[in-house]
């Protein structure tokens, strides 16, 4: 990664007021939380800031103790911590390796009407806005609690959130709903596809390339399996099932990485590749994998083992995030549609942690600042107007969770 530094530019005095959340967002972006790096520094910073406001936070760690989720509750006016709504976001970001940036991705910078930096869009903008408004949540006479949920390693397959959700279930914490603040341009997203990723290891038998019948070529058999996965993808594209509310209205599958062999004149003994499929939430991902596994067991392995009995094919699942299909009648769906004045049915191909919350019995929806088209790219940015729109949304959300002067929920 390299960048050409330019002087930071800030809005002119005549420009609209900067979003109140800018200090928090910039503070979060300045912390390098690429998934391969521990996020504990960011989590402890948030924990300490909440503690200074009189709030406690529960951390759930990975086995190494270097990564952590955070869950905190702003209680209702009567001290109730049960029920309520979760504001959820992931703290990790994707790498910047090999990208050409015009500024340091971890030194957030305002240029014109945009804030640039890794994670500004995906998704520290939402987290920063939520943290900025915690004092307002505390001042409000909340009828129901508001929870904050920050996770780790979402970008590598939603690894962290399940630990936090399992902990909530063990402690009997059952929120009424969840808003996941992924970038949607502050428009409600009611459904997204599931993500399932696997590593496949094809084990053949090495031999000198002049004696190919004495070996089992792992690369060639891996290629047959890869082609079979592509055939499944082509079938989804041609035959569906379809859902035209999605930008890509069918399930997809693809192979993304492959390695194998050690020299030109050796029959390769091993080949590894990774593949994924993104299923419409109406499809059972287990059935898709069964089609792949069945082809291995019934076709490929018998052929390989006729060449040598030691041949094998092994799968390891490396990511599994369920799809989301929010019920239109769910209270959280009605709430977010009301707050955004948006009744359109939008569904997306990218995955989020909303499916995990929904699977745990917590109805969920996706709505947050920024455009997903800017995520993961060099010069990632969030428009300042989007941060302001998110703050406006959260102000309305807080009022909706509060008691009015008559003592009724807002």
Short mmCIF file of N, CA and C in Angstrom, two decimals, residues 16-123:
data_model
loop_
_atom_site.label_atom_id
_atom_site.label_comp_id
_atom_site.label_asym_id
_atom_site.label_seq_id
_atom_site.Cartn_x
_atom_site.Cartn_y
_atom_site.Cartn_z
N UNK A 16 -22.16 23.82 5.81
CA UNK A 16 -23.00 23.36 6.91
C UNK A 16 -22.15 22.88 8.07
N UNK A 17 -22.73 22.93 9.27
CA UNK A 17 -22.01 22.51 10.47
C UNK A 17 -21.55 21.07 10.32
N UNK A 18 -20.35 20.80 10.83
CA UNK A 18 -19.82 19.45 10.76
C UNK A 18 -20.65 18.52 11.63
N UNK A 19 -20.74 17.25 11.24
CA UNK A 19 -21.46 16.30 12.07
C UNK A 19 -20.86 16.24 13.47
N UNK A 20 -21.71 16.13 14.47
CA UNK A 20 -21.23 16.06 15.85
C UNK A 20 -20.40 14.82 16.09
N UNK A 21 -20.62 13.79 15.27
CA UNK A 21 -19.93 12.51 15.49
C UNK A 21 -18.52 12.47 14.94
N UNK A 22 -18.07 13.54 14.24
CA UNK A 22 -16.76 13.50 13.60
C UNK A 22 -15.63 13.14 14.57
N UNK A 23 -15.56 13.72 15.75
CA UNK A 23 -14.44 13.36 16.64
C UNK A 23 -14.39 11.87 16.96
N UNK A 24 -15.54 11.27 17.25
CA UNK A 24 -15.53 9.84 17.55
C UNK A 24 -15.18 9.02 16.31
N UNK A 25 -15.76 9.38 15.18
CA UNK A 25 -15.49 8.61 13.96
C UNK A 25 -14.01 8.67 13.61
N UNK A 26 -13.44 9.85 13.67
CA UNK A 26 -12.02 10.01 13.33
C UNK A 26 -11.13 9.27 14.33
N UNK A 27 -11.52 9.28 15.57
CA UNK A 27 -10.75 8.55 16.59
C UNK A 27 -10.76 7.06 16.29
N UNK A 28 -11.92 6.53 15.92
CA UNK A 28 -12.03 5.10 15.63
C UNK A 28 -11.25 4.72 14.37
N UNK A 29 -11.35 5.56 13.34
CA UNK A 29 -10.67 5.26 12.07
C UNK A 29 -9.16 5.29 12.26
N UNK A 30 -8.67 6.12 13.16
CA UNK A 30 -7.22 6.22 13.38
C UNK A 30 -6.65 4.97 14.03
N UNK A 31 -7.49 4.07 14.51
CA UNK A 31 -7.03 2.82 15.09
C UNK A 31 -7.04 1.74 14.02
N UNK A 32 -5.88 1.17 13.75
CA UNK A 32 -5.73 0.16 12.70
C UNK A 32 -6.30 -1.16 13.21
N UNK A 33 -7.55 -1.42 12.84
CA UNK A 33 -8.20 -2.66 13.26
C UNK A 33 -8.47 -3.58 12.07
N UNK A 34 -7.53 -3.60 11.11
CA UNK A 34 -7.59 -4.62 10.06
C UNK A 34 -7.75 -5.98 10.76
N UNK A 35 -8.56 -6.84 10.21
CA UNK A 35 -8.97 -8.07 10.89
C UNK A 35 -7.80 -8.88 11.44
N UNK A 36 -6.66 -8.85 10.77
CA UNK A 36 -5.52 -9.64 11.25
C UNK A 36 -4.88 -9.04 12.50
N UNK A 37 -5.26 -7.78 12.83
CA UNK A 37 -4.70 -7.11 14.00
C UNK A 37 -5.69 -7.16 15.16
N UNK A 38 -5.21 -7.31 16.39
CA UNK A 38 -6.11 -7.27 17.54
C UNK A 38 -6.89 -5.96 17.59
N UNK A 39 -8.13 -6.06 18.05
CA UNK A 39 -8.98 -4.86 18.17
C UNK A 39 -9.13 -4.42 19.61
N UNK A 40 -8.40 -5.03 20.53
CA UNK A 40 -8.62 -4.81 21.94
C UNK A 40 -8.41 -3.35 22.34
N UNK A 41 -7.47 -2.66 21.69
CA UNK A 41 -7.24 -1.26 22.01
C UNK A 41 -8.48 -0.43 21.76
N UNK A 42 -9.13 -0.65 20.62
CA UNK A 42 -10.36 0.10 20.31
C UNK A 42 -11.46 -0.25 21.31
N UNK A 43 -11.64 -1.54 21.56
CA UNK A 43 -12.70 -1.98 22.47
C UNK A 43 -12.49 -1.40 23.86
N UNK A 44 -11.26 -1.39 24.35
CA UNK A 44 -11.00 -0.87 25.69
C UNK A 44 -11.17 0.65 25.72
N UNK A 45 -10.88 1.32 24.60
CA UNK A 45 -11.12 2.76 24.53
C UNK A 45 -12.61 3.06 24.68
N UNK A 46 -13.44 2.29 23.97
CA UNK A 46 -14.89 2.48 24.08
C UNK A 46 -15.37 2.11 25.48
N UNK A 47 -14.87 1.01 26.00
CA UNK A 47 -15.26 0.59 27.35
C UNK A 47 -14.97 1.69 28.37
N UNK A 48 -13.79 2.27 28.28
CA UNK A 48 -13.40 3.29 29.24
C UNK A 48 -14.24 4.55 29.08
N UNK A 49 -14.57 4.91 27.83
CA UNK A 49 -15.42 6.08 27.60
C UNK A 49 -16.81 5.86 28.18
N UNK A 50 -17.34 4.66 28.01
CA UNK A 50 -18.65 4.36 28.59
C UNK A 50 -18.59 4.35 30.11
N UNK A 51 -17.49 3.81 30.66
CA UNK A 51 -17.33 3.79 32.11
C UNK A 51 -17.32 5.22 32.67
N UNK A 52 -16.68 6.14 31.94
CA UNK A 52 -16.64 7.54 32.38
C UNK A 52 -18.04 8.16 32.42
N UNK A 53 -18.96 7.58 31.65
CA UNK A 53 -20.34 8.04 31.64
C UNK A 53 -21.21 7.27 32.64
N UNK A 54 -20.58 6.39 33.40
CA UNK A 54 -21.32 5.63 34.40
C UNK A 54 -21.93 4.35 33.88
N UNK A 55 -21.49 3.89 32.71
CA UNK A 55 -22.04 2.67 32.11
C UNK A 55 -21.00 1.56 32.15
N UNK A 56 -21.46 0.35 32.37
CA UNK A 56 -20.56 -0.80 32.34
C UNK A 56 -20.72 -1.54 31.03
N UNK A 57 -19.68 -2.25 30.64
CA UNK A 57 -19.70 -3.00 29.38
C UNK A 57 -19.19 -4.41 29.64
N UNK A 58 -19.78 -5.36 28.94
CA UNK A 58 -19.34 -6.75 29.01
C UNK A 58 -18.51 -7.06 27.77
N UNK A 59 -17.31 -7.60 27.98
CA UNK A 59 -16.43 -7.98 26.88
C UNK A 59 -16.40 -9.50 26.75
N UNK A 60 -16.50 -9.98 25.53
CA UNK A 60 -16.30 -11.40 25.25
C UNK A 60 -15.09 -11.53 24.34
N UNK A 61 -14.11 -12.31 24.77
CA UNK A 61 -12.83 -12.40 24.09
C UNK A 61 -12.73 -13.66 23.24
N UNK A 62 -11.84 -13.60 22.26
CA UNK A 62 -11.45 -14.81 21.54
C UNK A 62 -10.50 -15.60 22.44
N UNK A 63 -10.16 -16.83 22.09
CA UNK A 63 -9.30 -17.64 22.98
C UNK A 63 -7.96 -16.99 23.30
N UNK A 64 -7.42 -16.17 22.39
CA UNK A 64 -6.12 -15.54 22.66
C UNK A 64 -6.21 -14.35 23.60
N UNK A 65 -7.42 -13.79 23.75
CA UNK A 65 -7.59 -12.61 24.58
C UNK A 65 -7.23 -11.32 23.90
N UNK A 66 -6.84 -11.37 22.61
CA UNK A 66 -6.39 -10.16 21.91
C UNK A 66 -7.51 -9.49 21.11
N UNK A 67 -8.58 -10.20 20.89
CA UNK A 67 -9.74 -9.66 20.21
C UNK A 67 -10.93 -9.73 21.16
N UNK A 68 -11.85 -8.80 21.02
CA UNK A 68 -13.00 -8.81 21.93
C UNK A 68 -14.21 -8.14 21.29
N UNK A 69 -15.37 -8.61 21.71
CA UNK A 69 -16.64 -7.93 21.45
C UNK A 69 -16.98 -7.09 22.68
N UNK A 70 -17.85 -6.12 22.48
CA UNK A 70 -18.33 -5.30 23.60
C UNK A 70 -19.85 -5.21 23.53
N UNK A 71 -20.49 -5.37 24.69
CA UNK A 71 -21.94 -5.20 24.78
C UNK A 71 -22.22 -4.33 25.99
N UNK A 72 -22.94 -3.24 25.77
CA UNK A 72 -23.25 -2.30 26.86
C UNK A 72 -24.71 -1.89 26.77
N UNK A 73 -25.28 -1.55 27.89
CA UNK A 73 -26.70 -1.20 27.96
C UNK A 73 -26.89 0.16 28.60
N UNK A 74 -27.70 0.99 27.93
CA UNK A 74 -28.20 2.22 28.54
C UNK A 74 -29.59 1.88 29.06
N UNK A 75 -29.75 1.76 30.36
CA UNK A 75 -31.01 1.24 30.91
C UNK A 75 -32.19 2.18 30.65
N UNK A 76 -33.40 1.63 30.76
CA UNK A 76 -34.61 2.45 30.72
C UNK A 76 -34.65 3.34 31.96
N UNK A 77 -35.55 4.30 31.98
CA UNK A 77 -35.60 5.28 33.06
C UNK A 77 -35.82 4.63 34.42
N UNK A 78 -36.45 3.45 34.43
CA UNK A 78 -36.71 2.77 35.69
C UNK A 78 -35.66 1.71 36.02
N UNK A 79 -34.56 1.73 35.26
CA UNK A 79 -33.48 0.79 35.51
C UNK A 79 -33.59 -0.51 34.76
N UNK A 80 -34.66 -0.69 33.99
CA UNK A 80 -34.85 -1.94 33.24
C UNK A 80 -33.76 -2.12 32.19
N UNK A 81 -33.23 -3.31 32.13
CA UNK A 81 -32.22 -3.64 31.11
C UNK A 81 -32.70 -4.73 30.16
N UNK A 82 -33.90 -5.23 30.38
CA UNK A 82 -34.43 -6.30 29.54
C UNK A 82 -35.15 -5.71 28.33
N UNK A 83 -35.19 -6.48 27.25
CA UNK A 83 -35.82 -6.02 26.04
C UNK A 83 -35.00 -4.93 25.38
N UNK A 84 -35.67 -3.98 24.76
CA UNK A 84 -34.96 -2.87 24.13
C UNK A 84 -34.40 -3.21 22.76
N UNK A 85 -33.64 -2.28 22.21
CA UNK A 85 -33.11 -2.38 20.85
C UNK A 85 -31.59 -2.29 20.87
N UNK A 86 -30.95 -3.12 20.05
CA UNK A 86 -29.49 -3.14 19.90
C UNK A 86 -29.08 -2.28 18.71
N UNK A 87 -28.07 -1.46 18.90
CA UNK A 87 -27.38 -0.79 17.80
C UNK A 87 -26.06 -1.52 17.62
N UNK A 88 -25.88 -2.15 16.47
CA UNK A 88 -24.77 -3.09 16.29
C UNK A 88 -23.83 -2.67 15.17
N UNK A 89 -22.52 -2.87 15.42
CA UNK A 89 -21.53 -2.60 14.38
C UNK A 89 -20.28 -3.42 14.60
N UNK A 90 -19.55 -3.69 13.53
CA UNK A 90 -18.29 -4.42 13.66
C UNK A 90 -17.12 -3.44 13.64
N UNK A 91 -16.09 -3.76 14.42
CA UNK A 91 -14.95 -2.85 14.59
C UNK A 91 -13.80 -3.14 13.64
N UNK A 92 -13.80 -4.29 12.99
CA UNK A 92 -12.68 -4.61 12.10
C UNK A 92 -12.90 -4.02 10.72
N UNK A 93 -11.80 -3.85 9.99
CA UNK A 93 -11.83 -3.33 8.63
C UNK A 93 -10.99 -4.23 7.74
N UNK A 94 -11.16 -4.09 6.43
CA UNK A 94 -10.41 -4.90 5.49
C UNK A 94 -9.02 -4.30 5.27
N UNK A 95 -8.07 -5.09 4.77
CA UNK A 95 -6.71 -4.58 4.58
C UNK A 95 -6.62 -3.49 3.52
N UNK A 96 -5.53 -2.75 3.57
CA UNK A 96 -5.22 -1.74 2.56
C UNK A 96 -4.05 -2.17 1.69
N UNK A 97 -3.56 -3.38 1.89
CA UNK A 97 -2.39 -3.87 1.15
C UNK A 97 -2.61 -3.76 -0.36
N UNK A 98 -1.63 -3.21 -1.05
CA UNK A 98 -1.68 -3.14 -2.50
C UNK A 98 -2.57 -2.06 -3.07
N UNK A 99 -3.23 -1.29 -2.22
CA UNK A 99 -4.12 -0.23 -2.69
C UNK A 99 -3.37 1.10 -2.76
N UNK A 100 -3.76 1.94 -3.71
CA UNK A 100 -3.15 3.25 -3.90
C UNK A 100 -4.07 4.31 -3.28
N UNK A 101 -3.67 4.81 -2.12
CA UNK A 101 -4.46 5.82 -1.42
C UNK A 101 -3.87 7.21 -1.65
N UNK A 102 -4.71 8.23 -1.61
CA UNK A 102 -4.25 9.61 -1.73
C UNK A 102 -3.90 10.21 -0.37
N UNK A 103 -4.16 9.45 0.69
CA UNK A 103 -3.82 9.90 2.04
C UNK A 103 -3.63 8.66 2.89
N UNK A 104 -3.07 8.82 4.08
CA UNK A 104 -2.87 7.70 4.98
C UNK A 104 -4.24 7.16 5.39
N UNK A 105 -4.54 5.91 5.10
CA UNK A 105 -5.88 5.38 5.39
C UNK A 105 -6.22 5.35 6.87
N UNK A 106 -5.21 5.42 7.74
CA UNK A 106 -5.48 5.40 9.18
C UNK A 106 -5.23 6.77 9.82
N UNK A 107 -5.17 7.80 8.98
CA UNK A 107 -5.18 9.19 9.44
C UNK A 107 -6.35 9.86 8.75
N UNK A 108 -7.55 9.75 9.31
CA UNK A 108 -8.75 10.24 8.63
C UNK A 108 -8.62 11.71 8.24
N UNK A 109 -9.17 12.02 7.09
CA UNK A 109 -8.95 13.35 6.52
C UNK A 109 -10.22 13.81 5.81
N UNK A 110 -10.60 15.05 6.08
CA UNK A 110 -11.75 15.64 5.40
C UNK A 110 -11.26 16.34 4.14
N UNK A 111 -11.83 15.97 3.02
CA UNK A 111 -11.56 16.66 1.76
C UNK A 111 -12.91 16.97 1.13
N UNK A 112 -13.17 18.27 1.00
CA UNK A 112 -14.47 18.68 0.50
C UNK A 112 -15.57 18.30 1.48
N UNK A 113 -16.54 17.54 1.00
CA UNK A 113 -17.68 17.16 1.85
C UNK A 113 -17.63 15.69 2.22
N UNK A 114 -16.40 15.11 2.23
CA UNK A 114 -16.26 13.68 2.52
C UNK A 114 -15.16 13.46 3.56
N UNK A 115 -15.33 12.42 4.36
CA UNK A 115 -14.31 11.99 5.30
C UNK A 115 -13.69 10.71 4.76
N UNK A 116 -12.36 10.76 4.52
CA UNK A 116 -11.64 9.64 3.93
C UNK A 116 -10.89 8.86 5.01
N UNK A 117 -10.80 7.55 4.80
CA UNK A 117 -10.04 6.69 5.70
C UNK A 117 -10.64 5.30 5.71
N UNK A 118 -9.80 4.31 6.04
CA UNK A 118 -10.28 2.94 6.09
C UNK A 118 -11.28 2.78 7.25
N UNK A 119 -12.47 2.36 6.91
CA UNK A 119 -13.52 2.14 7.90
C UNK A 119 -14.49 3.30 8.04
N UNK A 120 -14.24 4.41 7.37
CA UNK A 120 -15.17 5.54 7.48
C UNK A 120 -16.57 5.13 7.05
N UNK A 121 -16.63 4.34 5.98
CA UNK A 121 -17.91 3.87 5.46
C UNK A 121 -18.30 2.55 6.12
N UNK A 122 -17.35 1.63 6.19
CA UNK A 122 -17.64 0.25 6.62
C UNK A 122 -16.82 -0.09 7.87
N UNK A 123 -17.32 0.12 9.08
CA UNK A 123 -18.55 0.82 9.39
C UNK A 123 -18.40 1.63 10.67
#
